[in-house]
PDB file of C-alpha atoms in Angstrom:
ATOM      1  CA  UNK H   1    -154.454-136.419 -94.827  1.00 80.00           C
ATOM      2  CA  UNK H   2    -151.382-138.155 -96.181  1.00 81.00           C
ATOM      3  CA  UNK H   3    -149.027-136.351 -97.828  1.00 85.00           C
ATOM      4  CA  UNK H   4    -146.721-137.145-100.080  1.00 83.00           C
ATOM      5  CA  UNK H   5    -142.912-135.971 -99.795  1.00 87.00           C
ATOM      6  CA  UNK H   6    -142.375-132.476-100.205  1.00 85.00           C
ATOM      7  CA  UNK H   7    -146.168-132.040-100.025  1.00 86.00           C
ATOM      8  CA  UNK H   8    -147.576-129.661 -97.481  1.00 89.00           C
ATOM      9  CA  UNK H   9    -151.351-128.492 -96.832  1.00 91.00           C
ATOM     10  CA  UNK H  10    -152.263-125.049 -98.192  1.00 90.00           C
ATOM     11  CA  UNK H  11    -155.693-124.388 -97.845  1.00 91.00           C
ATOM     12  CA  UNK H  12    -158.663-125.758 -95.902  1.00 92.00           C
ATOM     13  CA  UNK H  13    -162.372-124.966 -96.288  1.00 94.00           C
ATOM     14  CA  UNK H  14    -165.442-125.298 -93.492  1.00 93.00           C
ATOM     15  CA  UNK H  15    -168.182-127.232 -95.385  1.00 94.00           C
ATOM     16  CA  UNK H  16    -171.580-127.618 -93.656  1.00 92.00           C
ATOM     17  CA  UNK H  17    -173.342-129.218 -97.023  1.00 93.00           C
ATOM     18  CA  UNK H  18    -171.978-130.309-100.221  1.00 95.00           C
ATOM     19  CA  UNK H  19    -174.718-128.239-101.987  1.00 94.00           C
ATOM     20  CA  UNK H  20    -175.186-128.682-106.152  1.00 92.00           C
ATOM     21  CA  UNK H  21    -175.587-124.885-106.476  1.00 94.00           C
ATOM     22  CA  UNK H  22    -172.601-124.201-104.821  1.00 95.00           C
ATOM     23  CA  UNK H  23    -168.628-124.119-106.212  1.00 97.00           C
ATOM     24  CA  UNK H  24    -165.232-124.734-105.151  1.00 97.00           C
ATOM     25  CA  UNK H  25    -162.795-122.377-106.471  1.00 98.00           C
ATOM     26  CA  UNK H  26    -159.181-122.467-106.439  1.00 98.00           C
ATOM     27  CA  UNK H  27    -155.925-120.445-107.448  1.00 98.00           C
ATOM     28  CA  UNK H  28    -152.598-120.980-108.175  1.00 98.00           C
ATOM     29  CA  UNK H  29    -149.527-119.197-107.386  1.00 97.00           C
ATOM     30  CA  UNK H  30    -148.971-119.075-111.243  1.00 98.00           C
ATOM     31  CA  UNK H  31    -152.291-117.047-111.788  1.00 98.00           C
ATOM     32  CA  UNK H  32    -154.560-120.232-112.912  1.00 98.00           C
ATOM     33  CA  UNK H  33    -158.074-120.220-111.119  1.00 98.00           C
ATOM     34  CA  UNK H  34    -160.469-123.769-111.271  1.00 97.00           C
ATOM     35  CA  UNK H  35    -163.820-123.711-110.323  1.00 97.00           C
ATOM     36  CA  UNK H  36    -165.597-126.926-109.843  1.00 97.00           C
ATOM     37  CA  UNK H  37    -169.075-128.453-108.265  1.00 96.00           C
ATOM     38  CA  UNK H  38    -168.757-128.637-104.541  1.00 96.00           C
ATOM     39  CA  UNK H  39    -170.740-131.964-104.564  1.00 96.00           C
ATOM     40  CA  UNK H  40    -167.589-133.560-106.709  1.00 95.00           C
ATOM     41  CA  UNK H  41    -165.803-133.428-103.195  1.00 94.00           C
ATOM     42  CA  UNK H  42    -168.416-135.245-101.364  1.00 93.00           C
ATOM     43  CA  UNK H  43    -167.066-138.821-101.361  1.00 90.00           C
ATOM     44  CA  UNK H  44    -163.192-138.460 -99.991  1.00 83.00           C
ATOM     45  CA  UNK H  45    -161.039-141.241 -99.853  1.00 86.00           C
ATOM     46  CA  UNK H  46    -158.409-141.870 -96.558  1.00 81.00           C
ATOM     47  CA  UNK H  47    -155.700-141.123 -98.848  1.00 80.00           C
ATOM     48  CA  UNK H  48    -157.630-138.514-100.189  1.00 86.00           C
ATOM     49  CA  UNK H  49    -158.930-137.439-103.528  1.00 90.00           C
ATOM     50  CA  UNK H  50    -157.526-135.007-106.718  1.00 92.00           C
ATOM     51  CA  UNK H  51    -158.672-131.555-106.407  1.00 93.00           C
ATOM     52  CA  UNK H  52    -156.386-130.022-109.270  1.00 94.00           C
ATOM     53  CA  UNK H  53    -153.910-130.869-111.810  1.00 94.00           C
ATOM     54  CA  UNK H  54    -150.653-128.391-111.497  1.00 94.00           C
ATOM     55  CA  UNK H  55    -148.157-127.424-113.846  1.00 93.00           C
ATOM     56  CA  UNK H  56    -144.772-128.102-112.884  1.00 92.00           C
ATOM     57  CA  UNK H  57    -143.819-125.347-110.296  1.00 92.00           C
ATOM     58  CA  UNK H  58    -146.913-124.331-109.461  1.00 95.00           C
ATOM     59  CA  UNK H  59    -148.799-124.175-105.987  1.00 95.00           C
ATOM     60  CA  UNK H  60    -152.135-123.828-104.695  1.00 96.00           C
ATOM     61  CA  UNK H  61    -152.614-120.640-102.804  1.00 96.00           C
ATOM     62  CA  UNK H  62    -156.361-120.727-102.294  1.00 96.00           C
ATOM     63  CA  UNK H  63    -159.398-122.029-102.011  1.00 97.00           C
ATOM     64  CA  UNK H  64    -163.046-120.997-101.105  1.00 96.00           C
ATOM     65  CA  UNK H  65    -166.354-121.938-101.987  1.00 96.00           C
ATOM     66  CA  UNK H  66    -168.334-119.530-104.087  1.00 95.00           C
ATOM     67  CA  UNK H  67    -171.920-118.764-104.718  1.00 93.00           C
ATOM     68  CA  UNK H  68    -173.273-118.200-108.453  1.00 92.00           C
ATOM     69  CA  UNK H  69    -173.011-114.677-109.352  1.00 92.00           C
ATOM     70  CA  UNK H  70    -170.273-113.788-106.825  1.00 95.00           C
ATOM     71  CA  UNK H  71    -166.980-111.707-107.825  1.00 96.00           C
ATOM     72  CA  UNK H  72    -163.602-112.737-107.383  1.00 97.00           C
ATOM     73  CA  UNK H  73    -160.684-110.712-106.658  1.00 98.00           C
ATOM     74  CA  UNK H  74    -156.886-112.233-107.340  1.00 98.00           C
ATOM     75  CA  UNK H  75    -153.971-110.293-105.277  1.00 98.00           C
ATOM     76  CA  UNK H  76    -150.054-110.354-106.585  1.00 98.00           C
ATOM     77  CA  UNK H  77    -147.042-110.149-104.788  1.00 98.00           C
ATOM     78  CA  UNK H  78    -146.096-107.048-106.705  1.00 98.00           C
ATOM     79  CA  UNK H  79    -149.512-105.372-105.448  1.00 97.00           C
ATOM     80  CA  UNK H  80    -151.382-105.794-108.726  1.00 98.00           C
ATOM     81  CA  UNK H  81    -155.278-106.904-108.353  1.00 98.00           C
ATOM     82  CA  UNK H  82    -157.649-108.930-110.888  1.00 98.00           C
ATOM     83  CA  UNK H  83    -161.493-108.807-110.412  1.00 97.00           C
ATOM     84  CA  UNK H  84    -163.819-110.857-112.074  1.00 97.00           C
ATOM     85  CA  UNK H  85    -167.013-112.372-112.110  1.00 96.00           C
ATOM     86  CA  UNK H  86    -166.729-115.937-110.982  1.00 96.00           C
ATOM     87  CA  UNK H  87    -169.206-117.239-114.136  1.00 95.00           C
ATOM     88  CA  UNK H  88    -165.773-116.658-116.471  1.00 96.00           C
ATOM     89  CA  UNK H  89    -164.262-119.667-114.999  1.00 95.00           C
ATOM     90  CA  UNK H  90    -166.360-122.177-116.453  1.00 94.00           C
ATOM     91  CA  UNK H  91    -166.937-125.694-114.266  1.00 95.00           C
ATOM     92  CA  UNK H  92    -164.688-128.347-114.795  1.00 96.00           C
ATOM     93  CA  UNK H  93    -163.932-131.750-113.253  1.00 95.00           C
ATOM     94  CA  UNK H  94    -161.844-132.527-110.330  1.00 94.00           C
ATOM     95  CA  UNK H  95    -158.802-133.222-112.146  1.00 93.00           C
ATOM     96  CA  UNK H  96    -158.621-130.584-114.490  1.00 94.00           C
ATOM     97  CA  UNK H  97    -156.093-127.584-114.357  1.00 94.00           C
ATOM     98  CA  UNK H  98    -158.212-124.600-114.988  1.00 95.00           C
ATOM     99  CA  UNK H  99    -157.961-121.338-116.836  1.00 97.00           C
ATOM    100  CA  UNK H 100    -155.927-118.286-116.885  1.00 97.00           C
ATOM    101  CA  UNK H 101    -157.022-115.926-113.533  1.00 98.00           C
ATOM    102  CA  UNK H 102    -154.417-113.549-113.512  1.00 98.00           C
ATOM    103  CA  UNK H 103    -151.639-112.410-116.768  1.00 97.00           C
ATOM    104  CA  UNK H 104    -148.656-112.104-114.088  1.00 97.00           C
ATOM    105  CA  UNK H 105    -145.569-109.812-114.854  1.00 96.00           C
ATOM    106  CA  UNK H 106    -141.797-111.874-114.577  1.00 95.00           C
ATOM    107  CA  UNK H 107    -141.275-112.586-110.696  1.00 95.00           C
ATOM    108  CA  UNK H 108    -144.824-112.127-109.776  1.00 98.00           C
ATOM    109  CA  UNK H 109    -147.039-114.774-107.832  1.00 98.00           C
ATOM    110  CA  UNK H 110    -150.442-114.490-106.998  1.00 98.00           C
ATOM    111  CA  UNK H 111    -150.493-114.987-103.180  1.00 98.00           C
ATOM    112  CA  UNK H 112    -154.425-113.887-102.582  1.00 97.00           C
ATOM    113  CA  UNK H 113    -157.983-115.088-103.700  1.00 98.00           C
ATOM    114  CA  UNK H 114    -161.203-113.290-101.897  1.00 97.00           C
ATOM    115  CA  UNK H 115    -164.661-113.526-102.459  1.00 96.00           C
ATOM    116  CA  UNK H 116    -166.277-109.701-102.960  1.00 93.00           C
ATOM    117  CA  UNK H 117    -169.368-107.588-102.426  1.00 84.00           C
ATOM    118  CA  UNK H 118    -169.751-104.739-103.472  1.00 78.00           C
ATOM    119  CA  UNK H 119    -169.662-102.746 -99.851  1.00 83.00           C
ATOM    120  CA  UNK H 120    -166.467-104.523 -98.609  1.00 88.00           C
ATOM    121  CA  UNK H 121    -163.199-103.080 -98.198  1.00 94.00           C
ATOM    122  CA  UNK H 122    -160.337-104.997 -99.464  1.00 96.00           C
ATOM    123  CA  UNK H 123    -157.606-104.810 -96.654  1.00 96.00           C
ATOM    124  CA  UNK H 124    -153.856-105.797 -97.608  1.00 96.00           C
ATOM    125  CA  UNK H 125    -150.744-106.521 -96.076  1.00 96.00           C
ATOM    126  CA  UNK H 126    -147.293-106.725 -96.806  1.00 96.00           C
ATOM    127  CA  UNK H 127    -144.195-108.467 -95.419  1.00 96.00           C
ATOM    128  CA  UNK H 128    -142.940-105.358 -93.452  1.00 96.00           C
ATOM    129  CA  UNK H 129    -145.469-105.460 -91.354  1.00 95.00           C
ATOM    130  CA  UNK H 130    -147.605-102.267 -93.269  1.00 95.00           C
ATOM    131  CA  UNK H 131    -151.324-102.756 -94.454  1.00 94.00           C
ATOM    132  CA  UNK H 132    -153.957-100.657 -96.201  1.00 95.00           C
ATOM    133  CA  UNK H 133    -157.946-100.710 -96.935  1.00 96.00           C
ATOM    134  CA  UNK H 134    -159.432 -99.778-100.130  1.00 96.00           C
ATOM    135  CA  UNK H 135    -163.154 -99.943-101.331  1.00 95.00           C
ATOM    136  CA  UNK H 136    -163.738-102.742-103.522  1.00 94.00           C
ATOM    137  CA  UNK H 137    -165.603-100.405-105.668  1.00 93.00           C
ATOM    138  CA  UNK H 138    -162.031 -98.702-106.929  1.00 94.00           C
ATOM    139  CA  UNK H 139    -161.393-102.287-107.871  1.00 95.00           C
ATOM    140  CA  UNK H 140    -163.266-102.189-111.349  1.00 95.00           C
ATOM    141  CA  UNK H 141    -164.868-105.695-113.135  1.00 95.00           C
ATOM    142  CA  UNK H 142    -162.284-106.766-115.945  1.00 96.00           C
ATOM    143  CA  UNK H 143    -162.372-109.677-117.601  1.00 96.00           C
ATOM    144  CA  UNK H 144    -160.597-112.868-116.632  1.00 96.00           C
ATOM    145  CA  UNK H 145    -157.066-113.637-117.766  1.00 97.00           C
ATOM    146  CA  UNK H 146    -155.923-109.646-118.013  1.00 97.00           C
ATOM    147  CA  UNK H 147    -152.980-107.866-116.035  1.00 97.00           C
ATOM    148  CA  UNK H 148    -155.047-106.447-113.417  1.00 97.00           C
ATOM    149  CA  UNK H 149    -154.752-102.753-112.057  1.00 97.00           C
ATOM    150  CA  UNK H 150    -152.494-101.569-109.356  1.00 96.00           C
ATOM    151  CA  UNK H 151    -153.492-102.693-105.560  1.00 97.00           C
ATOM    152  CA  UNK H 152    -150.464-101.090-103.439  1.00 96.00           C
ATOM    153  CA  UNK H 153    -147.755 -99.341-104.102  1.00 95.00           C
ATOM    154  CA  UNK H 154    -144.972-102.300-103.031  1.00 96.00           C
ATOM    155  CA  UNK H 155    -141.408-100.279-101.629  1.00 95.00           C
ATOM    156  CA  UNK H 156    -138.367-101.428-100.341  1.00 95.00           C
ATOM    157  CA  UNK H 157    -140.285 -99.233 -97.145  1.00 95.00           C
ATOM    158  CA  UNK H 158    -143.638-101.897 -96.801  1.00 95.00           C
ATOM    159  CA  UNK H 159    -142.047-104.910 -98.652  1.00 96.00           C
ATOM    160  CA  UNK H 160    -144.219-107.547-101.034  1.00 98.00           C
ATOM    161  CA  UNK H 161    -147.418-108.370-100.339  1.00 98.00           C
ATOM    162  CA  UNK H 162    -148.116-111.321 -98.115  1.00 97.00           C
ATOM    163  CA  UNK H 163    -151.949-111.535 -97.528  1.00 96.00           C
ATOM    164  CA  UNK H 164    -155.300-110.068 -98.366  1.00 97.00           C
ATOM    165  CA  UNK H 165    -158.923-110.178 -96.783  1.00 95.00           C
ATOM    166  CA  UNK H 166    -161.988-108.479 -97.217  1.00 94.00           C
ATOM    167  CA  UNK H 167    -163.396-106.697 -94.477  1.00 89.00           C
ATOM    168  CA  UNK H 168    -165.784-103.960 -92.911  1.00 90.00           C
ATOM    169  CA  UNK H 169    -165.688-102.231 -89.912  1.00 90.00           C
ATOM    170  CA  UNK H 170    -167.424-104.000 -87.728  1.00 92.00           C
ATOM    171  CA  UNK H 171    -164.445-106.433 -88.321  1.00 94.00           C
ATOM    172  CA  UNK H 172    -161.112-107.087 -86.406  1.00 95.00           C
ATOM    173  CA  UNK H 173    -157.875-108.521 -87.703  1.00 94.00           C
ATOM    174  CA  UNK H 174    -155.270-110.631 -86.063  1.00 95.00           C
ATOM    175  CA  UNK H 175    -151.445-109.870 -87.477  1.00 95.00           C
ATOM    176  CA  UNK H 176    -148.781-112.880 -86.814  1.00 95.00           C
ATOM    177  CA  UNK H 177    -145.336-112.589 -87.674  1.00 94.00           C
ATOM    178  CA  UNK H 178    -143.103-115.473 -88.659  1.00 93.00           C
ATOM    179  CA  UNK H 179    -141.917-115.676 -84.983  1.00 94.00           C
ATOM    180  CA  UNK H 180    -145.213-115.857 -83.693  1.00 94.00           C
ATOM    181  CA  UNK H 181    -145.957-112.310 -82.767  1.00 94.00           C
ATOM    182  CA  UNK H 182    -149.651-111.225 -82.286  1.00 95.00           C
ATOM    183  CA  UNK H 183    -151.279-108.007 -83.260  1.00 95.00           C
ATOM    184  CA  UNK H 184    -154.893-107.882 -82.846  1.00 96.00           C
ATOM    185  CA  UNK H 185    -156.751-104.571 -83.991  1.00 92.00           C
ATOM    186  CA  UNK H 186    -159.994-103.188 -85.543  1.00 94.00           C
ATOM    187  CA  UNK H 187    -160.395-102.982 -89.016  1.00 93.00           C
ATOM    188  CA  UNK H 188    -162.180 -99.525 -88.761  1.00 92.00           C
ATOM    189  CA  UNK H 189    -158.619 -98.262 -87.334  1.00 91.00           C
ATOM    190  CA  UNK H 190    -156.649 -98.874 -90.586  1.00 91.00           C
ATOM    191  CA  UNK H 191    -157.828 -95.846 -92.453  1.00 86.00           C
ATOM    192  CA  UNK H 192    -159.304 -96.493 -96.375  1.00 91.00           C
ATOM    193  CA  UNK H 193    -157.276 -94.916 -98.703  1.00 92.00           C
ATOM    194  CA  UNK H 194    -156.676 -95.461-102.855  1.00 89.00           C
ATOM    195  CA  UNK H 195    -155.221 -97.933-104.432  1.00 90.00           C
ATOM    196  CA  UNK H 196    -151.784 -96.771-105.342  1.00 87.00           C
ATOM    197  CA  UNK H 197    -150.716 -95.500-101.636  1.00 90.00           C
ATOM    198  CA  UNK H 198    -148.176 -97.641 -99.570  1.00 90.00           C
ATOM    199  CA  UNK H 199    -150.162 -98.033 -96.606  1.00 92.00           C
ATOM    200  CA  UNK H 200    -149.431 -97.420 -92.899  1.00 93.00           C
ATOM    201  CA  UNK H 201    -147.659 -99.768 -90.124  1.00 93.00           C
ATOM    202  CA  UNK H 202    -149.570-102.348 -88.324  1.00 93.00           C
ATOM    203  CA  UNK H 203    -147.077-104.191 -86.658  1.00 92.00           C
ATOM    204  CA  UNK H 204    -143.445-103.556 -85.973  1.00 89.00           C
TER     205      UNK H 204
END
């Protein structure tokens, strides 16, 4: 992919076929969410094609293939999260901007987007190596565009949120530091706690 000056890759999605029943959902740092038919991306050009139009200062932070009747969770740097049905974001064309997914507090930004199953747990990891796991059912379904609810208590001890993933007791995770150190652990070893906790240390 030919990148423009100051442009960098921010997401990739593995696709077996461009199923007309599936959509590509994208989220941006400033809380916008956009849904477009997956088949709209089936004819790429060498120089790339427009995936989303961004406002000044905004950045794409994630992209996921979504089937009908699934739910989306947006997770922010300051420890907020919002869960809503994917059908609350109407389908738009490739060059559209999208709609508001979450209303952010000053200084906050979206860092992760996950597609959830009701029995999943949400594993959240912070900048200083802490993490916590909470059942998805603790995040009530809300209307798109709200301010969300507390996902993790962000303090000087644990640092801001850097990522979140869904997982089950059968999964493992790898934590990779900025300097390239890796820790691998079983998801079941991270105890399940409530939304308002600070988490436990996962990596030094």
